[in-house]
PDB file of C-alpha atoms in Angstrom:
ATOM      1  CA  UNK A   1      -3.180   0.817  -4.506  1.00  0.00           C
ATOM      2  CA  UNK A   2      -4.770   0.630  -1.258  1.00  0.00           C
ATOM      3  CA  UNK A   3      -8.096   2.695  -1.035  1.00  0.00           C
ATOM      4  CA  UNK A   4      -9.842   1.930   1.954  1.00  0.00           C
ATOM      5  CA  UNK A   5      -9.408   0.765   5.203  1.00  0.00           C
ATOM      6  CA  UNK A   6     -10.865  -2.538   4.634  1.00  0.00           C
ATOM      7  CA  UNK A   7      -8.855  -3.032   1.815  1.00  0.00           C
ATOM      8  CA  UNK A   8      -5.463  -1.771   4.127  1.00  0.00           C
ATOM      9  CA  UNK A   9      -7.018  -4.206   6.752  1.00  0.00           C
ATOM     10  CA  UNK A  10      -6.779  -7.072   3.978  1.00  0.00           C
ATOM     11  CA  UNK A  11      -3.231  -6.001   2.940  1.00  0.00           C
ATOM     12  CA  UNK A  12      -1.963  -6.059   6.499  1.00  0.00           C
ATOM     13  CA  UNK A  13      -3.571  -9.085   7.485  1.00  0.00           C
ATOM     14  CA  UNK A  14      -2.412 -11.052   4.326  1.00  0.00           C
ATOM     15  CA  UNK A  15       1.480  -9.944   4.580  1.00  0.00           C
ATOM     16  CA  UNK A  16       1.159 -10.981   8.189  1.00  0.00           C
ATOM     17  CA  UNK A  17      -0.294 -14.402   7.198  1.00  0.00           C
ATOM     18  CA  UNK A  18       2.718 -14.999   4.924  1.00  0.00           C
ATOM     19  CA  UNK A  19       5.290 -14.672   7.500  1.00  0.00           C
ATOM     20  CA  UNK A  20       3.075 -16.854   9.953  1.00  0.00           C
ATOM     21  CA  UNK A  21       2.680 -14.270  12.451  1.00  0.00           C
ATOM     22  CA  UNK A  22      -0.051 -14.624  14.896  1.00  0.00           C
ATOM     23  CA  UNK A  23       0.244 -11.979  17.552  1.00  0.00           C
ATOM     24  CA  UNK A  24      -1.561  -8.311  17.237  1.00  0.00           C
ATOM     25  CA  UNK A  25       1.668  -5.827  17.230  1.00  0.00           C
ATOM     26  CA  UNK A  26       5.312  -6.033  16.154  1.00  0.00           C
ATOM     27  CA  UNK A  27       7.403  -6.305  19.452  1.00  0.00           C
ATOM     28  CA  UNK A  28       9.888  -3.373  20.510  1.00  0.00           C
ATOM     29  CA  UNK A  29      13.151  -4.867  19.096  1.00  0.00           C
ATOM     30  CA  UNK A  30      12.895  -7.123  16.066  1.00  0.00           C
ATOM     31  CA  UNK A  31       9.889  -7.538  14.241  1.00  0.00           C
ATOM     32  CA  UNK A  32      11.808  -5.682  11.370  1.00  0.00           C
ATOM     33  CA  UNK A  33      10.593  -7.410   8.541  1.00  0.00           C
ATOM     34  CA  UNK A  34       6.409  -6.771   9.742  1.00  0.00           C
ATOM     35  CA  UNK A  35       7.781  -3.225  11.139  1.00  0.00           C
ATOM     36  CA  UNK A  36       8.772  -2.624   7.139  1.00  0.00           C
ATOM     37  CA  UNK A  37       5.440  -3.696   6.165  1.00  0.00           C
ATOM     38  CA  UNK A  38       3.288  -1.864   8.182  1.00  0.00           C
ATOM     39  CA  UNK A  39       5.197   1.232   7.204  1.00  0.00           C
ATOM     40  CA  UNK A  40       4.601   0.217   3.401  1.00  0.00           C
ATOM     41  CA  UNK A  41       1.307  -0.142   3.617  1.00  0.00           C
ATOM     42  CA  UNK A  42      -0.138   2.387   5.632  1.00  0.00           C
ATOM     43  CA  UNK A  43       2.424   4.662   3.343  1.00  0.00           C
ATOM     44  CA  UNK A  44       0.165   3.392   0.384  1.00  0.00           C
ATOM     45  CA  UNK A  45      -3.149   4.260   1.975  1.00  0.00           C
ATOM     46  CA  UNK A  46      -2.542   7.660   3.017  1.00  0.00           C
ATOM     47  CA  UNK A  47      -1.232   8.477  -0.436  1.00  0.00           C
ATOM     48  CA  UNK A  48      -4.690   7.285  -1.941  1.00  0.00           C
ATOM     49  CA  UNK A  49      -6.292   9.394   0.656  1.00  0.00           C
ATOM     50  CA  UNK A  50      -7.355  13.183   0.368  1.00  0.00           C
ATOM     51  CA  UNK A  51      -6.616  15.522   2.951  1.00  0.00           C
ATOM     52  CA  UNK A  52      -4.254  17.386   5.478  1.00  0.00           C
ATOM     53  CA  UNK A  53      -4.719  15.083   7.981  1.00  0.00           C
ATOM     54  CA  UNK A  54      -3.777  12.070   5.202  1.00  0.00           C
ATOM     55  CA  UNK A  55      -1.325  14.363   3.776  1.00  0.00           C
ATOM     56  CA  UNK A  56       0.864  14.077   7.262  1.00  0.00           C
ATOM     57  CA  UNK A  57       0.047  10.779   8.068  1.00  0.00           C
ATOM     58  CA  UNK A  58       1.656   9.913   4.704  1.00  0.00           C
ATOM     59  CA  UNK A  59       4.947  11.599   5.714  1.00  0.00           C
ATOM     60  CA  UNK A  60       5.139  10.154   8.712  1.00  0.00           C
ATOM     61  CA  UNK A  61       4.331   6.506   7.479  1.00  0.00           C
ATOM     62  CA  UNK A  62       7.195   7.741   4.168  1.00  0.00           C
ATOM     63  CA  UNK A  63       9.955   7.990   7.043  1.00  0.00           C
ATOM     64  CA  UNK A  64       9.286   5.212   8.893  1.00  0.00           C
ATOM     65  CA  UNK A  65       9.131   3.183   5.871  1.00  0.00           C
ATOM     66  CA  UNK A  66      12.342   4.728   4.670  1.00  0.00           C
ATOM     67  CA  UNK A  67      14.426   4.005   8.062  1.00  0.00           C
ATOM     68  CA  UNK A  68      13.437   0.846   7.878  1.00  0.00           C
ATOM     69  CA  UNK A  69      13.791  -0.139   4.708  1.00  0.00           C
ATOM     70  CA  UNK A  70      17.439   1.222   4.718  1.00  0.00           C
ATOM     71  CA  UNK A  71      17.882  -0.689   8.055  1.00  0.00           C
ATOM     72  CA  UNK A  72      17.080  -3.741   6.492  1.00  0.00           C
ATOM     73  CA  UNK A  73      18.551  -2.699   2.511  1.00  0.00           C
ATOM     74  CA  UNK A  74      15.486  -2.788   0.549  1.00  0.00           C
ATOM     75  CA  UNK A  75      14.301  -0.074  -1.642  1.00  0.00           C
ATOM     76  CA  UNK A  76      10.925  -0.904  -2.051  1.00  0.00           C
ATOM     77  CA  UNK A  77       8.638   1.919  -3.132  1.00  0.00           C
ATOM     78  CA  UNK A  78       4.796   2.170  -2.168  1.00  0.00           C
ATOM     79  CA  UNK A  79       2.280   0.830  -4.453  1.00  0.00           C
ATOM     80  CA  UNK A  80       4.262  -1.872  -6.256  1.00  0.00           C
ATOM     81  CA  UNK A  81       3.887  -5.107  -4.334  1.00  0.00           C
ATOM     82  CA  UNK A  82       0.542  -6.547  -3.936  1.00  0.00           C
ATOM     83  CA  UNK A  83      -0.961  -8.062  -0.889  1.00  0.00           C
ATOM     84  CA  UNK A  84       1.239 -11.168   0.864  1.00  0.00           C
ATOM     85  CA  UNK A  85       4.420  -9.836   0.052  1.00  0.00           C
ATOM     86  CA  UNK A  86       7.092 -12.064   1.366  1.00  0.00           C
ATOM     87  CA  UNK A  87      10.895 -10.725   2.319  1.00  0.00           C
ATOM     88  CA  UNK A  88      13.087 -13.962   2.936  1.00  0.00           C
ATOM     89  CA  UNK A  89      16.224 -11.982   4.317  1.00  0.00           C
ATOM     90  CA  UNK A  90      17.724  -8.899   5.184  1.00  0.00           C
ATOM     91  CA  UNK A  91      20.130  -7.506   2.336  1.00  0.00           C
ATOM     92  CA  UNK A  92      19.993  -5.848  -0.696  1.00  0.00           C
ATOM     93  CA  UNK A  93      16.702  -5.432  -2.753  1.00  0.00           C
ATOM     94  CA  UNK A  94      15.514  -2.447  -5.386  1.00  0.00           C
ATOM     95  CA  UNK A  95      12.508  -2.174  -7.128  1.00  0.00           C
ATOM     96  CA  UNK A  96      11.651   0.726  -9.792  1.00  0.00           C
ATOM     97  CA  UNK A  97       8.800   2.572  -8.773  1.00  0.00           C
ATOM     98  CA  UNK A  98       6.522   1.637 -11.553  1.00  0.00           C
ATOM     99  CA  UNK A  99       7.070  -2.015 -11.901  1.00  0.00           C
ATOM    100  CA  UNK A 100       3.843  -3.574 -10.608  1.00  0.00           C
ATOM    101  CA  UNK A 101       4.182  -7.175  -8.965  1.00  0.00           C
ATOM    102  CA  UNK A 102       1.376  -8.928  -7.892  1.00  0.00           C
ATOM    103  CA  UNK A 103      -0.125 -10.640  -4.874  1.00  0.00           C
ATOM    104  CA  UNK A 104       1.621 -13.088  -2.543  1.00  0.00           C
ATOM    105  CA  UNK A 105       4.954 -12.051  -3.934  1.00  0.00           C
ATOM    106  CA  UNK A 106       7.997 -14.456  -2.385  1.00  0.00           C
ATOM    107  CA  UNK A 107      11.416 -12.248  -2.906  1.00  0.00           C
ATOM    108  CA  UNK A 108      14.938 -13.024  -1.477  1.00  0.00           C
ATOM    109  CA  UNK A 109      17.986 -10.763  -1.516  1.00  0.00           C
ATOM    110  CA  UNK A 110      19.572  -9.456  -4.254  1.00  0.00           C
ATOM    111  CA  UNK A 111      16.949  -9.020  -6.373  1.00  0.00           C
ATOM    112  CA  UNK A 112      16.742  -6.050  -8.442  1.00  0.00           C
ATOM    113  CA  UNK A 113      13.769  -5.157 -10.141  1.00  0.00           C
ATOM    114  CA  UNK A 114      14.298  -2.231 -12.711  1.00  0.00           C
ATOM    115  CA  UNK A 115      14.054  -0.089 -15.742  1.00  0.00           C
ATOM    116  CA  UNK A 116      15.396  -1.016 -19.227  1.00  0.00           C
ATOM    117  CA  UNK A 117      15.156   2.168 -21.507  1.00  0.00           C
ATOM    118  CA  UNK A 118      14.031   5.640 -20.730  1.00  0.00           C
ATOM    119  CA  UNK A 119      10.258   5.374 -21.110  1.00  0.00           C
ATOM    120  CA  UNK A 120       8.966   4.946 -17.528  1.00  0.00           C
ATOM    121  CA  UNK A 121       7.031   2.256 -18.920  1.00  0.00           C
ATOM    122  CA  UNK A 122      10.194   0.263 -19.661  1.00  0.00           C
ATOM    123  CA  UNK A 123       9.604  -1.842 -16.598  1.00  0.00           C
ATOM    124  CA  UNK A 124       8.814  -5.475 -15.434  1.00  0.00           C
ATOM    125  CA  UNK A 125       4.555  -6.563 -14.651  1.00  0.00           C
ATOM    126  CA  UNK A 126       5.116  -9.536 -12.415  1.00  0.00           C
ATOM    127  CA  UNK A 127       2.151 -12.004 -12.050  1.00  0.00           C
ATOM    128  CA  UNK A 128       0.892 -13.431  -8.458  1.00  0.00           C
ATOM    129  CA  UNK A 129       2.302 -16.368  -6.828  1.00  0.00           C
ATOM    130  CA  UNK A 130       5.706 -15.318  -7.967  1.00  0.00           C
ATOM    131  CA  UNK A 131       9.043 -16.883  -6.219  1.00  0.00           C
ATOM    132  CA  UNK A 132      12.396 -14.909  -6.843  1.00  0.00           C
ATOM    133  CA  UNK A 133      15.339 -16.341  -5.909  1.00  0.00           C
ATOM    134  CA  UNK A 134      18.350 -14.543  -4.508  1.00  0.00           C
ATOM    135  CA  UNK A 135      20.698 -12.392  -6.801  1.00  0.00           C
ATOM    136  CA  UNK A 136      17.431 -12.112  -9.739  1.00  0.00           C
ATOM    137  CA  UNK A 137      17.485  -9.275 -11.955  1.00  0.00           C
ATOM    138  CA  UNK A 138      14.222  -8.541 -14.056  1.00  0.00           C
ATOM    139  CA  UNK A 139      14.431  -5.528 -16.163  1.00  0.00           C
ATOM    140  CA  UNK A 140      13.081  -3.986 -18.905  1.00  0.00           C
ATOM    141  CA  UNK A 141       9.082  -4.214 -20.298  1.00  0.00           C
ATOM    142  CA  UNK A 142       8.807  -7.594 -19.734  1.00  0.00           C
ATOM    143  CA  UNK A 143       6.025  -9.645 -18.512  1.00  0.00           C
ATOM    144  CA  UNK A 144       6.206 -12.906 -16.179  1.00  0.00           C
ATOM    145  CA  UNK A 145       3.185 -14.732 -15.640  1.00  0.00           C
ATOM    146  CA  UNK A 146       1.826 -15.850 -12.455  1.00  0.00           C
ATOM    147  CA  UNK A 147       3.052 -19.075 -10.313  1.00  0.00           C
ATOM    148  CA  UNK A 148       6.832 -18.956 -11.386  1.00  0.00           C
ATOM    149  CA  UNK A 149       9.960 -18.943 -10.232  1.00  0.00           C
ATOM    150  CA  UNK A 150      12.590 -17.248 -11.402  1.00  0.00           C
ATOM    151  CA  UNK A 151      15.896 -18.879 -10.416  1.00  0.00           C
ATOM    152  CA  UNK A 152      18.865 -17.797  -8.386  1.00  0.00           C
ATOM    153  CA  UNK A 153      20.865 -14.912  -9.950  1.00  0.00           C
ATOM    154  CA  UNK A 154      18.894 -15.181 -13.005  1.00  0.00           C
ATOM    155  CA  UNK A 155      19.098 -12.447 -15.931  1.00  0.00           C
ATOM    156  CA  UNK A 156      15.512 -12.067 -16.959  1.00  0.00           C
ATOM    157  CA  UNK A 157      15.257  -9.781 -19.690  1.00  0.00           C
ATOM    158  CA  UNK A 158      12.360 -11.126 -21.837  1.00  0.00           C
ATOM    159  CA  UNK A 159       8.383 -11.802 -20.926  1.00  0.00           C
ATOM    160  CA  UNK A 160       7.575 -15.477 -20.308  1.00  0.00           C
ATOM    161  CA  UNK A 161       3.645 -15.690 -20.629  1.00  0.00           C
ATOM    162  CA  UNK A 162       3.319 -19.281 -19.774  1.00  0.00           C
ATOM    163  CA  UNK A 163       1.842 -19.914 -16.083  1.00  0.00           C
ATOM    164  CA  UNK A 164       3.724 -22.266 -13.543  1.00  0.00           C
ATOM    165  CA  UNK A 165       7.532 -22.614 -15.245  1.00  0.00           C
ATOM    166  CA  UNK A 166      10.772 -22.343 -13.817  1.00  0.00           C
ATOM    167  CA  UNK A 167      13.250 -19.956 -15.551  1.00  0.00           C
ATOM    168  CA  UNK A 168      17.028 -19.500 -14.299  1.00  0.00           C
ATOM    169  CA  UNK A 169      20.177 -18.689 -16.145  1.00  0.00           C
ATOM    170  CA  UNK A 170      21.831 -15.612 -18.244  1.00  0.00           C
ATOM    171  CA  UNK A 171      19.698 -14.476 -19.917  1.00  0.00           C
ATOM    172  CA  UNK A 172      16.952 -16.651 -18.454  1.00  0.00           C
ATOM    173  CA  UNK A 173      15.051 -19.201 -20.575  1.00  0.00           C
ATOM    174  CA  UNK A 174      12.740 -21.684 -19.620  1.00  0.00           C
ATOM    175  CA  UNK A 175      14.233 -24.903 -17.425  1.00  0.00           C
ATOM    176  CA  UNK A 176      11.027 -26.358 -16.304  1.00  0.00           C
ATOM    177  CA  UNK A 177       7.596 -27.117 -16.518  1.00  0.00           C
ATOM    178  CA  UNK A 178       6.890 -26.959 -12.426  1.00  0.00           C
ATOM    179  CA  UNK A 179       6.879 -23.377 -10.754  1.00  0.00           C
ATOM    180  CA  UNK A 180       7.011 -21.558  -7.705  1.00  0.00           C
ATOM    181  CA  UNK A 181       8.017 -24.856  -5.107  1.00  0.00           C
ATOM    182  CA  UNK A 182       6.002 -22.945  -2.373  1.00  0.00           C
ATOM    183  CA  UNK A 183       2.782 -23.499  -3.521  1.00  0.00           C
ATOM    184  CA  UNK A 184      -0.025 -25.921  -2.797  1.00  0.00           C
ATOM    185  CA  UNK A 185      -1.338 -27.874  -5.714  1.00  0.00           C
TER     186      UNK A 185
END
């Protein structure tokens, strides 16, 4: 949750980092994936914040980040992804409200990220440094730790507490000891 506006500051300038972005604003046309974030993540602040004035920003930030999150297909709700979330494509992408995925997140399309069972609590915690390759589902309470990748169209429906593995397949096991390809050793 973002509670500050250092701390949205941090957010905003980390998501912006991932996608290599160096100028200040989104341009006009295009821009959709840092338009999306931007949206997001002021959405998250003004919800932490107390206030009328926070209280409207909040719904105005909720329907821009709902236009353009169906524009692009992604149902992505506020306060889920940590800081340096990375969108690879357009297409479809839904994430249950109460998963929690960490920082510097690297998602493709396809992916769903959901509930197994009806206690709310029934729901994936996603370490940082995570790649997820198109097609992924992850569902249920299970936990993945951080630096992995989780294959293309994988079925992951059990935790996997060891750092830096690859797991792919239905229902997803283990297939190697290297993990997310993306980061620096």
């Amino acid at each position: 949750m973002i509670n500050s506006k250092a701390e949205l500051r941090r957010y905003l300038s980390l998501d912006k980092k991932v996608y290599g972005i160096t100028k200040s604003r989104p341009a006009l046309f295009g821009d959709w994936h840092w338009k999306f974030l931007i949206a997001l993540r002021r959405e998250e602040y003004h919800f932490a914040q107390k206030g009328r004035v926070h209280r409207l920003m909040k719904r105005f930030w909720a329907m821009l980040h709902a236009h353009y999150g169906v524009k692009l297909g992604w149902d992505i709700p506020i306060n889920t992804f940590g800081p340096g979330l990375k969108i690879n494509h357009y297409g479809l992408i839904v994430v249950n409200g109460n998963a929690r995925i960490g920082a510097f997140c690297d998602i493709h399309q396809g992916v769903n990220i959901g509930q197994n069972g009806l206690s709310q609590n029934d729901v994936p915690v996603i370490g940082d440094n995570v790649w997820i390759g198109p097609g992924a589902k992850i569902f249920g309470k299970v936990k993945i730790a951080s630096r992995c990748a989780i294959g293309a169209n994988a079925v992951v429906n059990r935790s996997f507490d060891e750092e830096g593995i690859t797991i792919a397949g239905i229902p997803a096991k283990k297939v190697s000891d290297n993990g997310n390809p993306y980061l620096k050793s």
